[in-house]
Amino acid sequence: MKSLVVGGAGFIGSHLADRLVSRGPVTLFDNLSVGKREFVATHLDSGAAKLVVGELLDLGQVCEVVKGHDVVFHLAANPEARWGLDNPRLDLEQGTIATWNVLEAMRRGGVKTIVFSSSGTVYGDTAAVCAEGDLGHLPISLYGASKLAGESLISAYAECFGLRGLIYRFGNVVGPRGTHGAALDFFKKLQKTPDELEVLGDGAQAKPYVFVTDCVDGILFGLDHSKGPLDVFNIAPPDFTSVRRIAELCVAASPYPSARIRYTGGERGWPGDVPQSRIAPNRLAELGWRVSRTSDEAVREAVSALAREVFG
């Protein structure tokens, strides 16, 4: 299997590359704005993978890199939902338009299978447990809106042009090589203010956290076992973890265990934040796959790994 991983030097992409190199040639496409060459250096040095540095907004370049592959894993996007508040075009360009460019390049190049990283943010502002068929609420963030737009484009290209689409709605993915997220944000804040950790919101925000290697396992299990032209899968544990719990774990794992935690207040960390998220991974469970860690186990393991990366 000849695989193209778009966003392949990033957090999830590099872990996916770790698994794909045993399945055949791997091409990694990344602009290195967030991803790092060092994340995939072992595979580049061994010749198991090659890295193409480029921009998804350059359709001509995307067409060139897509040609000749069997599967495109499209993981590239704005990695942090909050960033869209400062740049409202960010998710339109790095999400919706970039996804259209990937799909159009696949159509022109005759590449039939796309694996797309979506998000639980497509379910909108609801505390209900959301299965794959539950889209009764619309996204409230620009990031979530771009993910839902990407899903819609994949559905249309599957119907109109015969592509096979696998859409994965992730919980909050955590683990080593993390480039964003609450734990990394907390560690960086502690480096600047060792006596106090500021936490946005009241700390009661709670979401399902999935360890990155579990996420990759789920992606590949779905690819290997689903048969339909368009499949949608949630990847998340059935439980959840609060921001307060993550903050406490980060302080304890840092060189500053006496730091005071100060909450800014309010149920949301920022406009567009979904304070309570619950995702039911029903369809992968029906195929025989579940995550191997609870949300709390994933968070604790990720905090430990990130603490080593940040503080040494």
PDB file of C-alpha atoms in Angstrom:
ATOM      1  CA  MET A   1       0.000   0.000   0.000  1.00  0.00           C
ATOM      2  CA  LYS A   2       1.425   3.367  -1.053  1.00  0.00           C
ATOM      3  CA  SER A   3       0.323   5.914   1.531  1.00  0.00           C
ATOM      4  CA  LEU A   4       0.319   9.706   1.505  1.00  0.00           C
ATOM      5  CA  VAL A   5      -0.029  11.339   4.919  1.00  0.00           C
ATOM      6  CA  VAL A   6      -1.036  14.983   4.636  1.00  0.00           C
ATOM      7  CA  GLY A   7       0.182  16.613   7.824  1.00  0.00           C
ATOM      8  CA  GLY A   8       2.576  13.698   8.142  1.00  0.00           C
ATOM      9  CA  ALA A   9       5.206  15.449  10.272  1.00  0.00           C
ATOM     10  CA  GLY A  10       2.643  16.563  12.833  1.00  0.00           C
ATOM     11  CA  PHE A  11       1.435  15.056  16.081  1.00  0.00           C
ATOM     12  CA  ILE A  12      -1.012  12.407  14.880  1.00  0.00           C
ATOM     13  CA  GLY A  13       0.558  12.159  11.425  1.00  0.00           C
ATOM     14  CA  SER A  14       3.977  11.171  12.736  1.00  0.00           C
ATOM     15  CA  HIS A  15       2.473   8.448  14.931  1.00  0.00           C
ATOM     16  CA  LEU A  16       0.485   7.190  11.948  1.00  0.00           C
ATOM     17  CA  ALA A  17       3.706   7.119   9.924  1.00  0.00           C
ATOM     18  CA  ASP A  18       5.231   4.885  12.611  1.00  0.00           C
ATOM     19  CA  ARG A  19       2.623   2.275  11.734  1.00  0.00           C
ATOM     20  CA  LEU A  20       2.341   2.783   7.986  1.00  0.00           C
ATOM     21  CA  VAL A  21       6.008   2.202   7.165  1.00  0.00           C
ATOM     22  CA  SER A  22       5.474  -1.531   7.708  1.00  0.00           C
ATOM     23  CA  ARG A  23       2.713  -1.529   5.078  1.00  0.00           C
ATOM     24  CA  GLY A  24       4.621  -0.052   2.167  1.00  0.00           C
ATOM     25  CA  PRO A  25       6.077   3.216   0.831  1.00  0.00           C
ATOM     26  CA  VAL A  26       5.014   6.354   2.725  1.00  0.00           C
ATOM     27  CA  THR A  27       5.051   9.971   1.556  1.00  0.00           C
ATOM     28  CA  LEU A  28       4.657  12.703   4.162  1.00  0.00           C
ATOM     29  CA  PHE A  29       3.358  16.108   3.043  1.00  0.00           C
ATOM     30  CA  ASP A  30       3.678  18.952   5.531  1.00  0.00           C
ATOM     31  CA  ASN A  31       4.400  22.680   5.623  1.00  0.00           C
ATOM     32  CA  LEU A  32       6.213  22.257   8.974  1.00  0.00           C
ATOM     33  CA  SER A  33       4.300  25.162  10.501  1.00  0.00           C
ATOM     34  CA  VAL A  34       3.486  22.942  13.476  1.00  0.00           C
ATOM     35  CA  GLY A  35       4.922  19.559  12.518  1.00  0.00           C
ATOM     36  CA  LYS A  36       8.594  18.802  12.978  1.00  0.00           C
ATOM     37  CA  ARG A  37      11.057  16.917  10.824  1.00  0.00           C
ATOM     38  CA  GLU A  38      12.503  15.344  13.973  1.00  0.00           C
ATOM     39  CA  PHE A  39       9.190  13.545  14.615  1.00  0.00           C
ATOM     40  CA  VAL A  40       9.749  11.405  11.498  1.00  0.00           C
ATOM     41  CA  ALA A  41      13.548  11.552  11.225  1.00  0.00           C
ATOM     42  CA  THR A  42      13.978   7.816  11.836  1.00  0.00           C
ATOM     43  CA  HIS A  43      11.786   6.941   8.862  1.00  0.00           C
ATOM     44  CA  LEU A  44      13.399   9.555   6.621  1.00  0.00           C
ATOM     45  CA  ASP A  45      16.896   8.362   7.499  1.00  0.00           C
ATOM     46  CA  SER A  46      15.989   4.717   6.860  1.00  0.00           C
ATOM     47  CA  GLY A  47      14.325   5.500   3.540  1.00  0.00           C
ATOM     48  CA  ALA A  48      11.006   4.074   4.732  1.00  0.00           C
ATOM     49  CA  ALA A  49       9.351   7.454   4.164  1.00  0.00           C
ATOM     50  CA  LYS A  50      10.016  10.639   2.249  1.00  0.00           C
ATOM     51  CA  LEU A  51       9.017  14.157   3.255  1.00  0.00           C
ATOM     52  CA  VAL A  52       7.657  16.716   0.811  1.00  0.00           C
ATOM     53  CA  VAL A  53       7.465  20.228   2.256  1.00  0.00           C
ATOM     54  CA  GLY A  54       4.674  22.230   0.675  1.00  0.00           C
ATOM     55  CA  GLU A  55       1.361  24.036   1.004  1.00  0.00           C
ATOM     56  CA  LEU A  56      -2.109  22.549   0.657  1.00  0.00           C
ATOM     57  CA  LEU A  57      -3.387  25.807  -0.810  1.00  0.00           C
ATOM     58  CA  ASP A  58      -1.171  25.210  -3.874  1.00  0.00           C
ATOM     59  CA  LEU A  59      -3.466  22.921  -5.881  1.00  0.00           C
ATOM     60  CA  GLY A  60      -0.821  22.209  -8.513  1.00  0.00           C
ATOM     61  CA  GLN A  61       1.646  21.000  -5.904  1.00  0.00           C
ATOM     62  CA  VAL A  62      -1.026  18.916  -4.184  1.00  0.00           C
ATOM     63  CA  CYS A  63      -1.907  17.274  -7.508  1.00  0.00           C
ATOM     64  CA  GLU A  64       1.734  16.332  -8.044  1.00  0.00           C
ATOM     65  CA  VAL A  65       2.217  14.813  -4.592  1.00  0.00           C
ATOM     66  CA  VAL A  66      -1.089  12.890  -4.593  1.00  0.00           C
ATOM     67  CA  LYS A  67      -0.448  11.030  -7.865  1.00  0.00           C
ATOM     68  CA  GLY A  68       0.475   7.371  -7.612  1.00  0.00           C
ATOM     69  CA  HIS A  69      -0.757   6.711  -4.071  1.00  0.00           C
ATOM     70  CA  ASP A  70      -3.338   4.174  -2.968  1.00  0.00           C
ATOM     71  CA  VAL A  71      -4.602   5.986   0.140  1.00  0.00           C
ATOM     72  CA  VAL A  72      -4.505   9.619   1.252  1.00  0.00           C
ATOM     73  CA  PHE A  73      -4.608  10.199   5.009  1.00  0.00           C
ATOM     74  CA  HIS A  74      -5.680  13.836   5.338  1.00  0.00           C
ATOM     75  CA  LEU A  75      -4.734  14.967   8.857  1.00  0.00           C
ATOM     76  CA  ALA A  76      -3.629  18.541   8.171  1.00  0.00           C
ATOM     77  CA  ALA A  77      -5.644  21.418   9.641  1.00  0.00           C
ATOM     78  CA  ASN A  78      -5.425  24.324  11.998  1.00  0.00           C
ATOM     79  CA  PRO A  79      -4.489  22.354  15.139  1.00  0.00           C
ATOM     80  CA  GLU A  80      -6.028  24.678  17.724  1.00  0.00           C
ATOM     81  CA  ALA A  81      -9.686  25.754  17.669  1.00  0.00           C
ATOM     82  CA  ARG A  82      -8.949  29.008  19.523  1.00  0.00           C
ATOM     83  CA  TRP A  83      -6.653  30.326  16.784  1.00  0.00           C
ATOM     84  CA  GLY A  84      -9.609  30.984  14.516  1.00  0.00           C
ATOM     85  CA  LEU A  85     -10.761  33.749  16.859  1.00  0.00           C
ATOM     86  CA  ASP A  86      -7.756  35.867  15.905  1.00  0.00           C
ATOM     87  CA  ASN A  87      -7.768  34.864  12.225  1.00  0.00           C
ATOM     88  CA  PRO A  88     -11.280  33.978  11.005  1.00  0.00           C
ATOM     89  CA  ARG A  89      -9.950  32.914   7.554  1.00  0.00           C
ATOM     90  CA  LEU A  90      -7.631  30.325   9.082  1.00  0.00           C
ATOM     91  CA  ASP A  91     -10.079  27.425   9.255  1.00  0.00           C
ATOM     92  CA  LEU A  92     -11.611  28.303   5.893  1.00  0.00           C
ATOM     93  CA  GLU A  93      -8.206  28.074   4.216  1.00  0.00           C
ATOM     94  CA  GLN A  94      -6.443  25.364   6.245  1.00  0.00           C
ATOM     95  CA  GLY A  95      -9.631  23.341   6.673  1.00  0.00           C
ATOM     96  CA  THR A  96     -12.294  23.701   3.997  1.00  0.00           C
ATOM     97  CA  ILE A  97     -10.271  24.888   0.997  1.00  0.00           C
ATOM     98  CA  ALA A  98      -7.337  22.610   1.805  1.00  0.00           C
ATOM     99  CA  THR A  99      -9.675  19.616   1.987  1.00  0.00           C
ATOM    100  CA  TRP A 100     -11.253  20.525  -1.366  1.00  0.00           C
ATOM    101  CA  ASN A 101      -7.762  20.739  -2.884  1.00  0.00           C
ATOM    102  CA  VAL A 102      -6.917  17.260  -1.590  1.00  0.00           C
ATOM    103  CA  LEU A 103     -10.158  15.798  -2.946  1.00  0.00           C
ATOM    104  CA  GLU A 104      -9.807  17.508  -6.311  1.00  0.00           C
ATOM    105  CA  ALA A 105      -6.203  16.319  -6.611  1.00  0.00           C
ATOM    106  CA  MET A 106      -7.402  12.789  -5.881  1.00  0.00           C
ATOM    107  CA  ARG A 107     -10.116  13.051  -8.523  1.00  0.00           C
ATOM    108  CA  ARG A 108      -7.674  14.288 -11.142  1.00  0.00           C
ATOM    109  CA  GLY A 109      -5.053  11.718 -10.178  1.00  0.00           C
ATOM    110  CA  GLY A 110      -7.359   8.715  -9.940  1.00  0.00           C
ATOM    111  CA  VAL A 111      -6.663   8.101  -6.238  1.00  0.00           C
ATOM    112  CA  LYS A 112      -9.761   6.558  -4.704  1.00  0.00           C
ATOM    113  CA  THR A 113      -9.454   6.345  -0.894  1.00  0.00           C
ATOM    114  CA  ILE A 114      -9.305   9.226   1.589  1.00  0.00           C
ATOM    115  CA  VAL A 115      -9.030   8.927   5.362  1.00  0.00           C
ATOM    116  CA  PHE A 116     -10.061  12.207   7.012  1.00  0.00           C
ATOM    117  CA  SER A 117      -9.439  13.437  10.540  1.00  0.00           C
ATOM    118  CA  SER A 118     -12.582  15.170  11.703  1.00  0.00           C
ATOM    119  CA  SER A 119     -13.518  16.072  15.257  1.00  0.00           C
ATOM    120  CA  GLY A 120     -16.140  15.754  17.934  1.00  0.00           C
ATOM    121  CA  THR A 121     -16.634  19.511  17.551  1.00  0.00           C
ATOM    122  CA  VAL A 122     -18.972  18.777  14.617  1.00  0.00           C
ATOM    123  CA  TYR A 123     -21.605  17.708  17.175  1.00  0.00           C
ATOM    124  CA  GLY A 124     -21.928  21.267  18.438  1.00  0.00           C
ATOM    125  CA  ASP A 125     -22.772  22.522  21.907  1.00  0.00           C
ATOM    126  CA  THR A 126     -24.438  19.566  23.574  1.00  0.00           C
ATOM    127  CA  ALA A 127     -23.716  17.529  26.686  1.00  0.00           C
ATOM    128  CA  ALA A 128     -25.580  14.555  25.205  1.00  0.00           C
ATOM    129  CA  VAL A 129     -23.649  11.425  24.294  1.00  0.00           C
ATOM    130  CA  CYS A 130     -23.242  11.688  20.515  1.00  0.00           C
ATOM    131  CA  ALA A 131     -23.068   8.645  18.265  1.00  0.00           C
ATOM    132  CA  GLU A 132     -22.026   8.863  14.636  1.00  0.00           C
ATOM    133  CA  GLY A 133     -25.542   9.562  13.365  1.00  0.00           C
ATOM    134  CA  ASP A 134     -26.266  12.377  15.823  1.00  0.00           C
ATOM    135  CA  LEU A 135     -25.906  15.759  14.142  1.00  0.00           C
ATOM    136  CA  GLY A 136     -28.827  17.574  15.717  1.00  0.00           C
ATOM    137  CA  HIS A 137     -26.645  20.533  16.703  1.00  0.00           C
ATOM    138  CA  LEU A 138     -24.403  22.604  14.442  1.00  0.00           C
ATOM    139  CA  PRO A 139     -20.768  23.437  15.305  1.00  0.00           C
ATOM    140  CA  ILE A 140     -20.169  26.595  17.344  1.00  0.00           C
ATOM    141  CA  SER A 141     -16.488  27.089  16.444  1.00  0.00           C
ATOM    142  CA  LEU A 142     -14.930  27.972  13.104  1.00  0.00           C
ATOM    143  CA  TYR A 143     -12.757  24.877  13.512  1.00  0.00           C
ATOM    144  CA  GLY A 144     -15.797  22.626  13.952  1.00  0.00           C
ATOM    145  CA  ALA A 145     -17.543  24.296  11.023  1.00  0.00           C
ATOM    146  CA  SER A 146     -14.562  23.623   8.759  1.00  0.00           C
ATOM    147  CA  LYS A 147     -14.474  19.976   9.828  1.00  0.00           C
ATOM    148  CA  LEU A 148     -18.165  19.524   9.055  1.00  0.00           C
ATOM    149  CA  ALA A 149     -17.645  21.234   5.697  1.00  0.00           C
ATOM    150  CA  GLY A 150     -14.790  18.820   4.989  1.00  0.00           C
ATOM    151  CA  GLU A 151     -17.013  15.861   5.812  1.00  0.00           C
ATOM    152  CA  SER A 152     -19.672  17.192   3.438  1.00  0.00           C
ATOM    153  CA  LEU A 153     -17.170  17.600   0.610  1.00  0.00           C
ATOM    154  CA  ILE A 154     -15.954  14.032   1.098  1.00  0.00           C
ATOM    155  CA  SER A 155     -19.543  12.770   1.003  1.00  0.00           C
ATOM    156  CA  ALA A 156     -20.166  14.685  -2.232  1.00  0.00           C
ATOM    157  CA  TYR A 157     -16.953  13.475  -3.893  1.00  0.00           C
ATOM    158  CA  ALA A 158     -17.741   9.895  -2.846  1.00  0.00           C
ATOM    159  CA  GLU A 159     -21.185  10.107  -4.456  1.00  0.00           C
ATOM    160  CA  CYS A 160     -20.248  12.121  -7.541  1.00  0.00           C
ATOM    161  CA  PHE A 161     -16.803  10.755  -8.392  1.00  0.00           C
ATOM    162  CA  GLY A 162     -16.623   7.301  -6.818  1.00  0.00           C
ATOM    163  CA  LEU A 163     -14.169   8.046  -4.028  1.00  0.00           C
ATOM    164  CA  ARG A 164     -14.112   5.951  -0.879  1.00  0.00           C
ATOM    165  CA  GLY A 165     -14.196   8.101   2.246  1.00  0.00           C
ATOM    166  CA  LEU A 166     -13.463   7.189   5.850  1.00  0.00           C
ATOM    167  CA  ILE A 167     -14.215  10.001   8.294  1.00  0.00           C
ATOM    168  CA  TYR A 168     -12.952   9.812  11.873  1.00  0.00           C
ATOM    169  CA  ARG A 169     -14.355  12.120  14.537  1.00  0.00           C
ATOM    170  CA  PHE A 170     -11.741  12.230  17.252  1.00  0.00           C
ATOM    171  CA  GLY A 171     -12.078  13.073  20.892  1.00  0.00           C
ATOM    172  CA  ASN A 172      -9.205  15.153  22.256  1.00  0.00           C
ATOM    173  CA  VAL A 173      -6.076  13.303  21.131  1.00  0.00           C
ATOM    174  CA  VAL A 174      -3.134  13.392  23.559  1.00  0.00           C
ATOM    175  CA  GLY A 175       0.305  11.841  23.860  1.00  0.00           C
ATOM    176  CA  PRO A 176       4.009  12.317  23.155  1.00  0.00           C
ATOM    177  CA  ARG A 177       5.036  14.757  20.395  1.00  0.00           C
ATOM    178  CA  GLY A 178       1.984  16.841  21.228  1.00  0.00           C
ATOM    179  CA  THR A 179       2.074  20.227  19.520  1.00  0.00           C
ATOM    180  CA  HIS A 180      -0.998  21.778  21.156  1.00  0.00           C
ATOM    181  CA  GLY A 181      -3.667  21.116  23.748  1.00  0.00           C
ATOM    182  CA  ALA A 182      -4.368  21.788  27.410  1.00  0.00           C
ATOM    183  CA  ALA A 183      -1.449  19.911  28.984  1.00  0.00           C
ATOM    184  CA  LEU A 184       1.195  21.473  26.746  1.00  0.00           C
ATOM    185  CA  ASP A 185      -0.407  24.885  27.236  1.00  0.00           C
ATOM    186  CA  PHE A 186      -0.308  24.431  31.017  1.00  0.00           C
ATOM    187  CA  PHE A 187       3.357  23.397  31.001  1.00  0.00           C
ATOM    188  CA  LYS A 188       4.313  26.420  28.897  1.00  0.00           C
ATOM    189  CA  LYS A 189       2.425  28.710  31.268  1.00  0.00           C
ATOM    190  CA  LEU A 190       4.211  27.184  34.256  1.00  0.00           C
ATOM    191  CA  GLN A 191       7.567  27.846  32.609  1.00  0.00           C
ATOM    192  CA  LYS A 192       6.645  31.537  32.418  1.00  0.00           C
ATOM    193  CA  THR A 193       4.928  31.835  35.825  1.00  0.00           C
ATOM    194  CA  PRO A 194       6.152  29.011  38.087  1.00  0.00           C
ATOM    195  CA  ASP A 195       4.119  30.216  41.073  1.00  0.00           C
ATOM    196  CA  GLU A 196       0.723  30.233  39.389  1.00  0.00           C
ATOM    197  CA  LEU A 197      -1.096  28.381  36.627  1.00  0.00           C
ATOM    198  CA  GLU A 198      -3.889  30.319  34.951  1.00  0.00           C
ATOM    199  CA  VAL A 199      -6.678  28.086  33.637  1.00  0.00           C
ATOM    200  CA  LEU A 200      -9.332  29.477  31.302  1.00  0.00           C
ATOM    201  CA  GLY A 201     -12.870  28.830  32.509  1.00  0.00           C
ATOM    202  CA  ASP A 202     -13.969  27.261  35.782  1.00  0.00           C
ATOM    203  CA  GLY A 203     -12.157  23.949  35.307  1.00  0.00           C
ATOM    204  CA  ALA A 204     -15.375  21.965  35.036  1.00  0.00           C
ATOM    205  CA  GLN A 205     -15.087  21.638  31.252  1.00  0.00           C
ATOM    206  CA  ALA A 206     -14.854  17.911  30.539  1.00  0.00           C
ATOM    207  CA  LYS A 207     -14.129  15.969  27.357  1.00  0.00           C
ATOM    208  CA  PRO A 208     -13.059  12.471  26.262  1.00  0.00           C
ATOM    209  CA  TYR A 209      -9.294  12.153  25.787  1.00  0.00           C
ATOM    210  CA  VAL A 210      -7.840   9.450  23.560  1.00  0.00           C
ATOM    211  CA  PHE A 211      -4.185   8.429  23.544  1.00  0.00           C
ATOM    212  CA  VAL A 212      -2.548   8.993  20.185  1.00  0.00           C
ATOM    213  CA  THR A 213      -1.517   5.378  19.571  1.00  0.00           C
ATOM    214  CA  ASP A 214      -5.081   4.262  20.301  1.00  0.00           C
ATOM    215  CA  CYS A 215      -6.246   6.851  17.772  1.00  0.00           C
ATOM    216  CA  VAL A 216      -3.912   5.440  15.123  1.00  0.00           C
ATOM    217  CA  ASP A 217      -5.008   1.885  15.923  1.00  0.00           C
ATOM    218  CA  GLY A 218      -8.627   2.909  15.410  1.00  0.00           C
ATOM    219  CA  ILE A 219      -7.877   4.626  12.103  1.00  0.00           C
ATOM    220  CA  LEU A 220      -6.171   1.555  10.687  1.00  0.00           C
ATOM    221  CA  PHE A 221      -8.749  -0.870  12.077  1.00  0.00           C
ATOM    222  CA  GLY A 222     -11.510   1.067  10.352  1.00  0.00           C
ATOM    223  CA  LEU A 223      -9.541   1.190   7.108  1.00  0.00           C
ATOM    224  CA  ASP A 224      -8.980  -2.562   7.200  1.00  0.00           C
ATOM    225  CA  HIS A 225     -12.497  -3.608   8.223  1.00  0.00           C
ATOM    226  CA  SER A 226     -14.994  -1.130   6.759  1.00  0.00           C
ATOM    227  CA  LYS A 227     -16.411  -1.879   3.330  1.00  0.00           C
ATOM    228  CA  GLY A 228     -18.731   1.000   2.471  1.00  0.00           C
ATOM    229  CA  PRO A 229     -18.037   3.878   0.078  1.00  0.00           C
ATOM    230  CA  LEU A 230     -18.487   6.333   2.976  1.00  0.00           C
ATOM    231  CA  ASP A 231     -18.053   5.493   6.650  1.00  0.00           C
ATOM    232  CA  VAL A 232     -18.042   7.719   9.728  1.00  0.00           C
ATOM    233  CA  PHE A 233     -16.395   6.588  12.959  1.00  0.00           C
ATOM    234  CA  ASN A 234     -16.004   8.176  16.381  1.00  0.00           C
ATOM    235  CA  ILE A 235     -12.687   7.507  18.118  1.00  0.00           C
ATOM    236  CA  ALA A 236     -12.899   8.217  21.831  1.00  0.00           C
ATOM    237  CA  PRO A 237     -13.184   6.464  25.179  1.00  0.00           C
ATOM    238  CA  PRO A 238     -16.647   6.300  26.768  1.00  0.00           C
ATOM    239  CA  ASP A 239     -15.552   8.390  29.764  1.00  0.00           C
ATOM    240  CA  PHE A 240     -14.185  11.935  30.096  1.00  0.00           C
ATOM    241  CA  THR A 241     -11.713  14.068  32.054  1.00  0.00           C
ATOM    242  CA  SER A 242     -12.118  17.577  33.438  1.00  0.00           C
ATOM    243  CA  VAL A 243      -9.796  20.499  32.799  1.00  0.00           C
ATOM    244  CA  ARG A 244      -9.376  20.774  36.582  1.00  0.00           C
ATOM    245  CA  ARG A 245      -8.009  17.219  36.679  1.00  0.00           C
ATOM    246  CA  ILE A 246      -5.568  17.955  33.843  1.00  0.00           C
ATOM    247  CA  ALA A 247      -4.356  21.133  35.538  1.00  0.00           C
ATOM    248  CA  GLU A 248      -3.741  19.289  38.802  1.00  0.00           C
ATOM    249  CA  LEU A 249      -1.837  16.504  37.035  1.00  0.00           C
ATOM    250  CA  CYS A 250       0.291  19.032  35.135  1.00  0.00           C
ATOM    251  CA  VAL A 251       1.250  20.955  38.269  1.00  0.00           C
ATOM    252  CA  ALA A 252       2.171  17.706  40.033  1.00  0.00           C
ATOM    253  CA  ALA A 253       4.277  16.528  37.060  1.00  0.00           C
ATOM    254  CA  SER A 254       6.096  19.851  36.664  1.00  0.00           C
ATOM    255  CA  PRO A 255       9.134  21.162  38.568  1.00  0.00           C
ATOM    256  CA  TYR A 256       6.675  23.534  40.293  1.00  0.00           C
ATOM    257  CA  PRO A 257       4.381  21.287  42.387  1.00  0.00           C
ATOM    258  CA  SER A 258       3.517  24.157  44.746  1.00  0.00           C
ATOM    259  CA  ALA A 259       2.098  26.346  41.978  1.00  0.00           C
ATOM    260  CA  ARG A 260      -1.353  27.758  42.689  1.00  0.00           C
ATOM    261  CA  ILE A 261      -4.079  27.067  40.132  1.00  0.00           C
ATOM    262  CA  ARG A 262      -6.186  30.121  39.308  1.00  0.00           C
ATOM    263  CA  TYR A 263      -9.378  29.741  37.272  1.00  0.00           C
ATOM    264  CA  THR A 264     -10.596  32.698  35.224  1.00  0.00           C
ATOM    265  CA  GLY A 265     -14.230  31.630  35.677  1.00  0.00           C
ATOM    266  CA  GLY A 266     -17.136  30.895  33.382  1.00  0.00           C
ATOM    267  CA  GLU A 267     -18.244  27.604  31.882  1.00  0.00           C
ATOM    268  CA  ARG A 268     -16.307  28.131  28.624  1.00  0.00           C
ATOM    269  CA  GLY A 269     -12.595  28.597  28.166  1.00  0.00           C
ATOM    270  CA  TRP A 270     -13.137  30.808  25.093  1.00  0.00           C
ATOM    271  CA  PRO A 271     -15.887  31.679  22.584  1.00  0.00           C
ATOM    272  CA  GLY A 272     -16.683  28.546  20.592  1.00  0.00           C
ATOM    273  CA  ASP A 273     -15.476  26.169  23.301  1.00  0.00           C
ATOM    274  CA  VAL A 274     -17.804  23.232  23.968  1.00  0.00           C
ATOM    275  CA  PRO A 275     -17.679  22.849  27.763  1.00  0.00           C
ATOM    276  CA  GLN A 276     -19.068  19.313  27.911  1.00  0.00           C
ATOM    277  CA  SER A 277     -18.412  16.751  25.177  1.00  0.00           C
ATOM    278  CA  ARG A 278     -19.432  13.094  25.119  1.00  0.00           C
ATOM    279  CA  ILE A 279     -18.742  10.827  22.133  1.00  0.00           C
ATOM    280  CA  ALA A 280     -19.960   7.258  21.680  1.00  0.00           C
ATOM    281  CA  PRO A 281     -17.590   5.131  19.543  1.00  0.00           C
ATOM    282  CA  ASN A 282     -20.387   2.813  18.441  1.00  0.00           C
ATOM    283  CA  ARG A 283     -19.453   1.928  14.880  1.00  0.00           C
ATOM    284  CA  LEU A 284     -15.885   0.816  15.553  1.00  0.00           C
ATOM    285  CA  ALA A 285     -17.191  -1.164  18.534  1.00  0.00           C
ATOM    286  CA  GLU A 286     -19.623  -2.926  16.199  1.00  0.00           C
ATOM    287  CA  LEU A 287     -16.636  -3.921  14.047  1.00  0.00           C
ATOM    288  CA  GLY A 288     -14.795  -5.218  17.122  1.00  0.00           C
ATOM    289  CA  TRP A 289     -12.475  -2.374  18.185  1.00  0.00           C
ATOM    290  CA  ARG A 290     -12.270  -0.205  21.309  1.00  0.00           C
ATOM    291  CA  VAL A 291      -9.640   2.094  22.784  1.00  0.00           C
ATOM    292  CA  SER A 292      -7.272   0.410  25.240  1.00  0.00           C
ATOM    293  CA  ARG A 293      -7.159   3.288  27.748  1.00  0.00           C
ATOM    294  CA  THR A 294      -9.769   5.238  29.648  1.00  0.00           C
ATOM    295  CA  SER A 295      -9.770   9.004  29.248  1.00  0.00           C
ATOM    296  CA  ASP A 296      -8.045   9.435  32.613  1.00  0.00           C
ATOM    297  CA  GLU A 297      -5.400   6.842  31.741  1.00  0.00           C
ATOM    298  CA  ALA A 298      -4.740   8.586  28.426  1.00  0.00           C
ATOM    299  CA  VAL A 299      -4.373  11.966  30.138  1.00  0.00           C
ATOM    300  CA  ARG A 300      -2.046  10.671  32.854  1.00  0.00           C
ATOM    301  CA  GLU A 301       0.190   8.902  30.334  1.00  0.00           C
ATOM    302  CA  ALA A 302       0.239  11.948  28.058  1.00  0.00           C
ATOM    303  CA  VAL A 303       1.028  14.374  30.889  1.00  0.00           C
ATOM    304  CA  SER A 304       3.953  12.194  31.948  1.00  0.00           C
ATOM    305  CA  ALA A 305       5.327  12.008  28.397  1.00  0.00           C
ATOM    306  CA  LEU A 306       4.911  15.727  27.728  1.00  0.00           C
ATOM    307  CA  ALA A 307       6.510  16.647  31.054  1.00  0.00           C
ATOM    308  CA  ARG A 308       9.629  14.737  30.007  1.00  0.00           C
ATOM    309  CA  GLU A 309       9.636  16.494  26.630  1.00  0.00           C
ATOM    310  CA  VAL A 310       9.139  19.979  28.082  1.00  0.00           C
ATOM    311  CA  PHE A 311      11.190  19.835  31.277  1.00  0.00           C
ATOM    312  CA  GLY A 312      13.651  17.031  30.503  1.00  0.00           C
TER     313      GLY A 312
END
